[in-house]
Amino acid sequence: MTSIPQFRNEPFADFTRPDVRARMERALADVESRLGAVHPLVIGGALVPTERTFASVDPALPSRVVGRFAEATPEHADRALEAAWEAFGSWRRTPAEERARILLRAAGLMRDRKFELASWMVFEVGKTWAEADGDVAEAIDFLEFYAREGIRWSEPRPQGPWPGEDNWVEYLPLGAGVAIPPWNFPLAIMVGMTMAPVAAGNTMVVKPAEQSPAVAWQAMSLFREAGLPDGVANLLTASDGAVVGRHLVQHPRTRFVNFTGSREVGLEIVREAGIPRPGQRWIKRVVAEMGGKDAILVDADADVAAAADGIVAAAFGFQGQKCSACSRVIAVDGVHDALLEEVRRRTEALTVGPPQDPGNRVGPLIDGQAEGKVLSYVEIGRGEGRLVTGGRRLEGEGHFVAPTVFADVAPDARLAQEEVFGPVVAFLRARDYEEAVVIFNGTVYGLTGSYYGQRHLGDAVRDLEVGNLYLNRKCTGALVGVQPFGGFNMSGTDAKAGGTEHLLQFLQAKSISRRHA
Ligand code: NAD
């Protein structure tokens, strides 16, 4: 590993610089001129067109078609799994350094095309410039990080001494797996979920979310360009992810499932993968990272302005469509009213509109279904609490909903318990820190959360039951290699993406004992 420098996080683009802004503007114009093209499946290195296709559209302007994509069927899924197993034979024997070089090449290509990839996300999922740039940076980080991790896990680990014997453990890939990512980090999560197992020597069938096939296609093209051998990653786009997704999960040839998405689908996958099918020779491994009801707890001695900044960024960044988004604020009596007022002021200052315009801080929701769901929770909120600001859809074709704050929400209210996945945050009042902790831990989820304050900093580390805890900072924006990411309880299997244990999810240990002659 000597020739590979130490991992460093990819810096974010500085859009205050005119030259950087100009590059992003050029990339947006270039991508806009390429919208609407038709893209095939990728199976065993072959580009496979299908008769039926489906469209991906711009959520800020749904009449604009971003691209048309091949419609995969269960038969395509069978072929893709076959291709992945065929490629596994040689990929598992490819030296880890060689595998890593391909990931590093892909990271380099991504760096060169940073603004282009960000532009695809602006058009396809409605990310603002900064959010799209953060997504690209995270994808680069995953490639860089897992490349190094693949090498590290490939080294035999000596075990305790025993007279007359050498004992060691080797970590081996599992086989052909399935990646089922969500649309909300369409590059970073898709790349991470595909290439972590690949770095460890596995091969993959990837079924991207139906809302973000264009970004997945860009990633796949880049893997191929970086030299990923045929069949190591196969791409199946489909307009109804449940059909092909379910087929892949149930398939006897699927060795493991790497899923990120909603709790409902994640639990179905855990259930379905647990049923052995005729011809199946293994227990399927399932990594399932799911939703959250993430809270920011603000204590009596907190810096109220800093907490308000953190809450607004975490609640409304990418329109609240992050698993880590702050959807509950638990404020103790002493600061509650001042904090609510600071949050209201900052929320009303947010500009909402098409993300192609860098002046907008909040873009559209992903689709009409998401819009309907968020607006239905606004109605529920009106019955359960006091609407402080927002609570309405904006005029026009796009799926824009104003950033929304509710106050006086009870801990057992639906708005305080269920994942909305949109720009809605509920304020809950607590008598003191102890009561705030009970409220904080009072959901089935356990993904991210923050504590703002000083006097209970140490207690918060012990008391708050989440996979990712932040002290005096917002609860979004985990960095690869810095804050390994994964949830407790119904938020997931705690796979800690971007951490040093992550690759172990896709490896099996062989314990070897050699008697001396
Ligand atoms: P989703 O569960 O609707 O879809 C996720 C993926 O599963 C998609 O590719 C979809 O096509 C596929 N799918 C749908 N039904 C399926 C089935 N029956 N069998 C197999 N696959 C199926 O989630 P989404 O709307 O894409 O993403 C939003 C959700 O993801 C939120 O709940 C969010 O909190 C969660 N999320 C979690 C994390 C995390 O790291 N914990 C990160 C991002 C998003």
PDB file of N, CA, C and O in Angstrom, residues 111-169:
ATOM      1  N   ARG A 111     -13.493  13.173 -10.049  1.00  0.00           N
ATOM      2  CA  ARG A 111     -12.940  14.487  -9.698  1.00  0.00           C
ATOM      3  C   ARG A 111     -12.912  15.381 -10.940  1.00  0.00           C
ATOM      4  O   ARG A 111     -13.283  16.542 -10.893  1.00  0.00           O
ATOM      5  N   ASP A 112     -12.490  14.795 -12.083  1.00  0.00           N
ATOM      6  CA  ASP A 112     -12.440  15.567 -13.333  1.00  0.00           C
ATOM      7  C   ASP A 112     -13.831  16.030 -13.754  1.00  0.00           C
ATOM      8  O   ASP A 112     -13.970  17.057 -14.410  1.00  0.00           O
ATOM      9  N   ARG A 113     -14.855  15.211 -13.428  1.00  0.00           N
ATOM     10  CA  ARG A 113     -16.210  15.505 -13.911  1.00  0.00           C
ATOM     11  C   ARG A 113     -17.146  15.936 -12.797  1.00  0.00           C
ATOM     12  O   ARG A 113     -18.355  15.727 -12.867  1.00  0.00           O
ATOM     13  N   LYS A 114     -16.557  16.483 -11.776  1.00  0.00           N
ATOM     14  CA  LYS A 114     -17.303  16.856 -10.582  1.00  0.00           C
ATOM     15  C   LYS A 114     -18.546  17.698 -10.901  1.00  0.00           C
ATOM     16  O   LYS A 114     -19.648  17.420 -10.440  1.00  0.00           O
ATOM     17  N   PHE A 115     -18.354  18.724 -11.722  1.00  0.00           N
ATOM     18  CA  PHE A 115     -19.462  19.655 -11.956  1.00  0.00           C
ATOM     19  C   PHE A 115     -20.524  19.040 -12.869  1.00  0.00           C
ATOM     20  O   PHE A 115     -21.703  19.321 -12.747  1.00  0.00           O
ATOM     21  N   GLU A 116     -20.052  18.191 -13.766  1.00  0.00           N
ATOM     22  CA  GLU A 116     -21.004  17.505 -14.643  1.00  0.00           C
ATOM     23  C   GLU A 116     -21.885  16.563 -13.817  1.00  0.00           C
ATOM     24  O   GLU A 116     -23.119  16.556 -13.955  1.00  0.00           O
ATOM     25  N   LEU A 117     -21.254  15.792 -12.945  1.00  0.00           N
ATOM     26  CA  LEU A 117     -22.034  14.858 -12.120  1.00  0.00           C
ATOM     27  C   LEU A 117     -22.984  15.616 -11.196  1.00  0.00           C
ATOM     28  O   LEU A 117     -24.141  15.217 -11.010  1.00  0.00           O
ATOM     29  N   ALA A 118     -22.491  16.717 -10.636  1.00  0.00           N
ATOM     30  CA  ALA A 118     -23.363  17.535  -9.775  1.00  0.00           C
ATOM     31  C   ALA A 118     -24.554  18.049 -10.586  1.00  0.00           C
ATOM     32  O   ALA A 118     -25.691  18.073 -10.098  1.00  0.00           O
ATOM     33  N   SER A 119     -24.303  18.426 -11.837  1.00  0.00           N
ATOM     34  CA  SER A 119     -25.390  18.960 -12.667  1.00  0.00           C
ATOM     35  C   SER A 119     -26.466  17.905 -12.928  1.00  0.00           C
ATOM     36  O   SER A 119     -27.662  18.211 -12.937  1.00  0.00           O
ATOM     37  N   TRP A 120     -26.038  16.663 -13.141  1.00  0.00           N
ATOM     38  CA  TRP A 120     -27.046  15.599 -13.328  1.00  0.00           C
ATOM     39  C   TRP A 120     -27.948  15.515 -12.103  1.00  0.00           C
ATOM     40  O   TRP A 120     -29.152  15.292 -12.211  1.00  0.00           O
ATOM     41  N   MET A 121     -27.366  15.711 -10.927  1.00  0.00           N
ATOM     42  CA  MET A 121     -28.185  15.627  -9.700  1.00  0.00           C
ATOM     43  C   MET A 121     -29.098  16.839  -9.543  1.00  0.00           C
ATOM     44  O   MET A 121     -30.191  16.727  -9.007  1.00  0.00           O
ATOM     45  N   VAL A 122     -28.637  18.003 -10.008  1.00  0.00           N
ATOM     46  CA  VAL A 122     -29.491  19.192  -9.975  1.00  0.00           C
ATOM     47  C   VAL A 122     -30.738  18.912 -10.819  1.00  0.00           C
ATOM     48  O   VAL A 122     -31.872  19.153 -10.394  1.00  0.00           O
ATOM     49  N   PHE A 123     -30.518  18.339 -12.000  1.00  0.00           N
ATOM     50  CA  PHE A 123     -31.655  18.095 -12.901  1.00  0.00           C
ATOM     51  C   PHE A 123     -32.508  16.900 -12.479  1.00  0.00           C
ATOM     52  O   PHE A 123     -33.726  16.935 -12.627  1.00  0.00           O
ATOM     53  N   GLU A 124     -31.868  15.842 -11.997  1.00  0.00           N
ATOM     54  CA  GLU A 124     -32.673  14.632 -11.775  1.00  0.00           C
ATOM     55  C   GLU A 124     -33.337  14.536 -10.407  1.00  0.00           C
ATOM     56  O   GLU A 124     -34.437  13.995 -10.287  1.00  0.00           O
ATOM     57  N   VAL A 125     -32.685  15.059  -9.362  1.00  0.00           N
ATOM     58  CA  VAL A 125     -33.307  14.923  -8.032  1.00  0.00           C
ATOM     59  C   VAL A 125     -33.529  16.259  -7.334  1.00  0.00           C
ATOM     60  O   VAL A 125     -33.999  16.301  -6.193  1.00  0.00           O
ATOM     61  N   GLY A 126     -33.201  17.363  -7.991  1.00  0.00           N
ATOM     62  CA  GLY A 126     -33.507  18.671  -7.405  1.00  0.00           C
ATOM     63  C   GLY A 126     -32.554  19.112  -6.315  1.00  0.00           C
ATOM     64  O   GLY A 126     -32.946  19.840  -5.397  1.00  0.00           O
ATOM     65  N   LYS A 127     -31.277  18.684  -6.397  1.00  0.00           N
ATOM     66  CA  LYS A 127     -30.296  19.151  -5.397  1.00  0.00           C
ATOM     67  C   LYS A 127     -29.821  20.552  -5.744  1.00  0.00           C
ATOM     68  O   LYS A 127     -29.591  20.858  -6.924  1.00  0.00           O
ATOM     69  N   THR A 128     -29.609  21.366  -4.726  1.00  0.00           N
ATOM     70  CA  THR A 128     -28.973  22.663  -4.961  1.00  0.00           C
ATOM     71  C   THR A 128     -27.509  22.417  -5.319  1.00  0.00           C
ATOM     72  O   THR A 128     -26.986  21.312  -5.130  1.00  0.00           O
ATOM     73  N   TRP A 129     -26.841  23.430  -5.797  1.00  0.00           N
ATOM     74  CA  TRP A 129     -25.436  23.270  -6.199  1.00  0.00           C
ATOM     75  C   TRP A 129     -24.591  22.673  -5.062  1.00  0.00           C
ATOM     76  O   TRP A 129     -23.841  21.730  -5.274  1.00  0.00           O
ATOM     77  N   ALA A 130     -24.734  23.258  -3.883  1.00  0.00           N
ATOM     78  CA  ALA A 130     -23.893  22.821  -2.758  1.00  0.00           C
ATOM     79  C   ALA A 130     -24.227  21.389  -2.356  1.00  0.00           C
ATOM     80  O   ALA A 130     -23.321  20.590  -2.071  1.00  0.00           O
ATOM     81  N   GLU A 131     -25.514  21.051  -2.352  1.00  0.00           N
ATOM     82  CA  GLU A 131     -25.893  19.683  -1.969  1.00  0.00           C
ATOM     83  C   GLU A 131     -25.390  18.681  -3.010  1.00  0.00           C
ATOM     84  O   GLU A 131     -24.922  17.597  -2.666  1.00  0.00           O
ATOM     85  N   ALA A 132     -25.482  19.052  -4.280  1.00  0.00           N
ATOM     86  CA  ALA A 132     -25.032  18.149  -5.344  1.00  0.00           C
ATOM     87  C   ALA A 132     -23.512  17.979  -5.281  1.00  0.00           C
ATOM     88  O   ALA A 132     -22.986  16.867  -5.426  1.00  0.00           O
ATOM     89  N   ASP A 133     -22.814  19.058  -5.023  1.00  0.00           N
ATOM     90  CA  ASP A 133     -21.355  18.983  -4.906  1.00  0.00           C
ATOM     91  C   ASP A 133     -20.955  18.101  -3.721  1.00  0.00           C
ATOM     92  O   ASP A 133     -20.016  17.306  -3.816  1.00  0.00           O
ATOM     93  N   GLY A 134     -21.700  18.209  -2.607  1.00  0.00           N
ATOM     94  CA  GLY A 134     -21.415  17.373  -1.440  1.00  0.00           C
ATOM     95  C   GLY A 134     -21.613  15.896  -1.759  1.00  0.00           C
ATOM     96  O   GLY A 134     -20.851  15.043  -1.296  1.00  0.00           O
ATOM     97  N   ASP A 135     -22.614  15.602  -2.568  1.00  0.00           N
ATOM     98  CA  ASP A 135     -22.897  14.221  -2.967  1.00  0.00           C
ATOM     99  C   ASP A 135     -21.731  13.655  -3.806  1.00  0.00           C
ATOM    100  O   ASP A 135     -21.276  12.526  -3.590  1.00  0.00           O
ATOM    101  N   VAL A 136     -21.214  14.471  -4.727  1.00  0.00           N
ATOM    102  CA  VAL A 136     -20.073  14.013  -5.547  1.00  0.00           C
ATOM    103  C   VAL A 136     -18.848  13.805  -4.653  1.00  0.00           C
ATOM    104  O   VAL A 136     -18.138  12.796  -4.777  1.00  0.00           O
ATOM    105  N   ALA A 137     -18.612  14.740  -3.753  1.00  0.00           N
ATOM    106  CA  ALA A 137     -17.439  14.623  -2.870  1.00  0.00           C
ATOM    107  C   ALA A 137     -17.522  13.343  -2.041  1.00  0.00           C
ATOM    108  O   ALA A 137     -16.520  12.633  -1.873  1.00  0.00           O
ATOM    109  N   GLU A 138     -18.716  13.013  -1.583  1.00  0.00           N
ATOM    110  CA  GLU A 138     -18.879  11.795  -0.779  1.00  0.00           C
ATOM    111  C   GLU A 138     -18.640  10.546  -1.629  1.00  0.00           C
ATOM    112  O   GLU A 138     -18.029   9.572  -1.172  1.00  0.00           O
ATOM    113  N   ALA A 139     -19.104  10.582  -2.873  1.00  0.00           N
ATOM    114  CA  ALA A 139     -18.875   9.434  -3.769  1.00  0.00           C
ATOM    115  C   ALA A 139     -17.370   9.235  -3.996  1.00  0.00           C
ATOM    116  O   ALA A 139     -16.870   8.100  -3.967  1.00  0.00           O
ATOM    117  N   ILE A 140     -16.660  10.323  -4.220  1.00  0.00           N
ATOM    118  CA  ILE A 140     -15.194  10.232  -4.399  1.00  0.00           C
ATOM    119  C   ILE A 140     -14.566   9.653  -3.129  1.00  0.00           C
ATOM    120  O   ILE A 140     -13.712   8.760  -3.183  1.00  0.00           O
ATOM    121  N   ASP A 141     -15.009  10.160  -1.989  1.00  0.00           N
ATOM    122  CA  ASP A 141     -14.470   9.660  -0.714  1.00  0.00           C
ATOM    123  C   ASP A 141     -14.706   8.160  -0.554  1.00  0.00           C
ATOM    124  O   ASP A 141     -13.818   7.431  -0.110  1.00  0.00           O
ATOM    125  N   PHE A 142     -15.905   7.701  -0.893  1.00  0.00           N
ATOM    126  CA  PHE A 142     -16.191   6.261  -0.758  1.00  0.00           C
ATOM    127  C   PHE A 142     -15.211   5.450  -1.602  1.00  0.00           C
ATOM    128  O   PHE A 142     -14.663   4.443  -1.152  1.00  0.00           O
ATOM    129  N   LEU A 143     -14.988   5.882  -2.846  1.00  0.00           N
ATOM    130  CA  LEU A 143     -14.085   5.137  -3.729  1.00  0.00           C
ATOM    131  C   LEU A 143     -12.667   5.116  -3.155  1.00  0.00           C
ATOM    132  O   LEU A 143     -12.006   4.073  -3.113  1.00  0.00           O
ATOM    133  N   GLU A 144     -12.205   6.268  -2.724  1.00  0.00           N
ATOM    134  CA  GLU A 144     -10.847   6.373  -2.174  1.00  0.00           C
ATOM    135  C   GLU A 144     -10.714   5.540  -0.898  1.00  0.00           C
ATOM    136  O   GLU A 144      -9.718   4.843  -0.688  1.00  0.00           O
ATOM    137  N   PHE A 145     -11.717   5.640  -0.054  1.00  0.00           N
ATOM    138  CA  PHE A 145     -11.661   4.981   1.250  1.00  0.00           C
ATOM    139  C   PHE A 145     -11.748   3.455   1.107  1.00  0.00           C
ATOM    140  O   PHE A 145     -10.946   2.704   1.669  1.00  0.00           O
ATOM    141  N   TYR A 146     -12.725   2.994   0.321  1.00  0.00           N
ATOM    142  CA  TYR A 146     -12.909   1.544   0.192  1.00  0.00           C
ATOM    143  C   TYR A 146     -11.775   0.900  -0.615  1.00  0.00           C
ATOM    144  O   TYR A 146     -11.473  -0.271  -0.423  1.00  0.00           O
ATOM    145  N   ALA A 147     -11.160   1.655  -1.513  1.00  0.00           N
ATOM    146  CA  ALA A 147      -9.989   1.111  -2.221  1.00  0.00           C
ATOM    147  C   ALA A 147      -8.925   0.712  -1.206  1.00  0.00           C
ATOM    148  O   ALA A 147      -8.382  -0.403  -1.237  1.00  0.00           O
ATOM    149  N   ARG A 148      -8.649   1.595  -0.268  1.00  0.00           N
ATOM    150  CA  ARG A 148      -7.627   1.321   0.753  1.00  0.00           C
ATOM    151  C   ARG A 148      -8.086   0.212   1.697  1.00  0.00           C
ATOM    152  O   ARG A 148      -7.293  -0.641   2.112  1.00  0.00           O
ATOM    153  N   GLU A 149      -9.378   0.237   2.040  1.00  0.00           N
ATOM    154  CA  GLU A 149      -9.907  -0.784   2.943  1.00  0.00           C
ATOM    155  C   GLU A 149      -9.847  -2.174   2.316  1.00  0.00           C
ATOM    156  O   GLU A 149      -9.595  -3.159   3.000  1.00  0.00           O
ATOM    157  N   GLY A 150     -10.086  -2.246   1.002  1.00  0.00           N
ATOM    158  CA  GLY A 150     -10.030  -3.535   0.307  1.00  0.00           C
ATOM    159  C   GLY A 150      -8.639  -4.149   0.443  1.00  0.00           C
ATOM    160  O   GLY A 150      -8.492  -5.363   0.658  1.00  0.00           O
ATOM    161  N   ILE A 151      -7.625  -3.311   0.345  1.00  0.00           N
ATOM    162  CA  ILE A 151      -6.250  -3.802   0.496  1.00  0.00           C
ATOM    163  C   ILE A 151      -6.014  -4.252   1.940  1.00  0.00           C
ATOM    164  O   ILE A 151      -5.473  -5.328   2.202  1.00  0.00           O
ATOM    165  N   ARG A 152      -6.459  -3.438   2.871  1.00  0.00           N
ATOM    166  CA  ARG A 152      -6.218  -3.740   4.290  1.00  0.00           C
ATOM    167  C   ARG A 152      -6.854  -5.079   4.694  1.00  0.00           C
ATOM    168  O   ARG A 152      -6.225  -5.903   5.349  1.00  0.00           O
ATOM    169  N   TRP A 153      -8.095  -5.305   4.242  1.00  0.00           N
ATOM    170  CA  TRP A 153      -8.767  -6.543   4.623  1.00  0.00           C
ATOM    171  C   TRP A 153      -8.223  -7.751   3.876  1.00  0.00           C
ATOM    172  O   TRP A 153      -8.507  -8.906   4.241  1.00  0.00           O
ATOM    173  N   SER A 154      -7.467  -7.529   2.807  1.00  0.00           N
ATOM    174  CA  SER A 154      -6.930  -8.670   2.049  1.00  0.00           C
ATOM    175  C   SER A 154      -5.687  -9.261   2.707  1.00  0.00           C
ATOM    176  O   SER A 154      -5.223 -10.325   2.312  1.00  0.00           O
ATOM    177  N   GLU A 155      -5.164  -8.565   3.707  1.00  0.00           N
ATOM    178  CA  GLU A 155      -3.939  -9.057   4.343  1.00  0.00           C
ATOM    179  C   GLU A 155      -4.275 -10.088   5.421  1.00  0.00           C
ATOM    180  O   GLU A 155      -5.144  -9.843   6.259  1.00  0.00           O
ATOM    181  N   PRO A 156      -3.592 -11.248   5.396  1.00  0.00           N
ATOM    182  CA  PRO A 156      -3.848 -12.271   6.419  1.00  0.00           C
ATOM    183  C   PRO A 156      -3.566 -11.713   7.814  1.00  0.00           C
ATOM    184  O   PRO A 156      -2.632 -10.936   7.992  1.00  0.00           O
ATOM    185  N   ARG A 157      -4.372 -12.118   8.789  1.00  0.00           N
ATOM    186  CA  ARG A 157      -4.181 -11.617  10.160  1.00  0.00           C
ATOM    187  C   ARG A 157      -3.676 -12.748  11.066  1.00  0.00           C
ATOM    188  O   ARG A 157      -4.414 -13.698  11.342  1.00  0.00           O
ATOM    189  N   PRO A 158      -2.427 -12.637  11.525  1.00  0.00           N
ATOM    190  CA  PRO A 158      -1.900 -13.665  12.420  1.00  0.00           C
ATOM    191  C   PRO A 158      -2.702 -13.712  13.715  1.00  0.00           C
ATOM    192  O   PRO A 158      -3.153 -12.684  14.206  1.00  0.00           O
ATOM    193  N   GLN A 159      -2.879 -14.934  14.249  1.00  0.00           N
ATOM    194  CA  GLN A 159      -3.619 -15.111  15.494  1.00  0.00           C
ATOM    195  C   GLN A 159      -2.654 -15.469  16.623  1.00  0.00           C
ATOM    196  O   GLN A 159      -1.438 -15.497  16.420  1.00  0.00           O
ATOM    197  N   GLY A 160      -3.214 -15.776  17.783  1.00  0.00           N
ATOM    198  CA  GLY A 160      -2.376 -16.053  18.953  1.00  0.00           C
ATOM    199  C   GLY A 160      -1.425 -17.221  18.712  1.00  0.00           C
ATOM    200  O   GLY A 160      -1.756 -18.115  17.926  1.00  0.00           O
ATOM    201  N   PRO A 161      -0.257 -17.234  19.390  1.00  0.00           N
ATOM    202  CA  PRO A 161       0.714 -18.319  19.163  1.00  0.00           C
ATOM    203  C   PRO A 161       0.243 -19.648  19.772  1.00  0.00           C
ATOM    204  O   PRO A 161      -0.498 -19.643  20.761  1.00  0.00           O
ATOM    205  N   TRP A 162       0.629 -20.716  19.130  1.00  0.00           N
ATOM    206  CA  TRP A 162       0.352 -22.064  19.657  1.00  0.00           C
ATOM    207  C   TRP A 162       1.531 -22.966  19.271  1.00  0.00           C
ATOM    208  O   TRP A 162       1.982 -22.899  18.131  1.00  0.00           O
ATOM    209  N   PRO A 163       2.003 -23.760  20.225  1.00  0.00           N
ATOM    210  CA  PRO A 163       3.222 -24.538  19.933  1.00  0.00           C
ATOM    211  C   PRO A 163       3.045 -25.434  18.705  1.00  0.00           C
ATOM    212  O   PRO A 163       2.036 -26.125  18.575  1.00  0.00           O
ATOM    213  N   GLY A 164       4.006 -25.384  17.813  1.00  0.00           N
ATOM    214  CA  GLY A 164       4.025 -26.282  16.652  1.00  0.00           C
ATOM    215  C   GLY A 164       3.082 -25.862  15.543  1.00  0.00           C
ATOM    216  O   GLY A 164       2.887 -26.615  14.584  1.00  0.00           O
ATOM    217  N   GLU A 165       2.453 -24.689  15.641  1.00  0.00           N
ATOM    218  CA  GLU A 165       1.481 -24.291  14.606  1.00  0.00           C
ATOM    219  C   GLU A 165       1.653 -22.832  14.229  1.00  0.00           C
ATOM    220  O   GLU A 165       2.081 -22.013  15.030  1.00  0.00           O
ATOM    221  N   ASP A 166       1.250 -22.518  12.980  1.00  0.00           N
ATOM    222  CA  ASP A 166       0.998 -21.119  12.577  1.00  0.00           C
ATOM    223  C   ASP A 166      -0.501 -20.982  12.434  1.00  0.00           C
ATOM    224  O   ASP A 166      -1.135 -21.831  11.803  1.00  0.00           O
ATOM    225  N   ASN A 167      -1.069 -19.911  12.980  1.00  0.00           N
ATOM    226  CA  ASN A 167      -2.515 -19.692  12.892  1.00  0.00           C
ATOM    227  C   ASN A 167      -2.800 -18.290  12.375  1.00  0.00           C
ATOM    228  O   ASN A 167      -2.216 -17.324  12.851  1.00  0.00           O
ATOM    229  N   TRP A 168      -3.674 -18.232  11.391  1.00  0.00           N
ATOM    230  CA  TRP A 168      -4.033 -16.923  10.857  1.00  0.00           C
ATOM    231  C   TRP A 168      -5.454 -16.943  10.295  1.00  0.00           C
ATOM    232  O   TRP A 168      -6.038 -18.018  10.103  1.00  0.00           O
ATOM    233  N   VAL A 169      -5.976 -15.732  10.036  1.00  0.00           N
ATOM    234  CA  VAL A 169      -7.321 -15.595   9.473  1.00  0.00           C
ATOM    235  C   VAL A 169      -7.224 -14.821   8.167  1.00  0.00           C
ATOM    236  O   VAL A 169      -6.470 -13.840   8.090  1.00  0.00           O
TER     237      VAL A 169
END
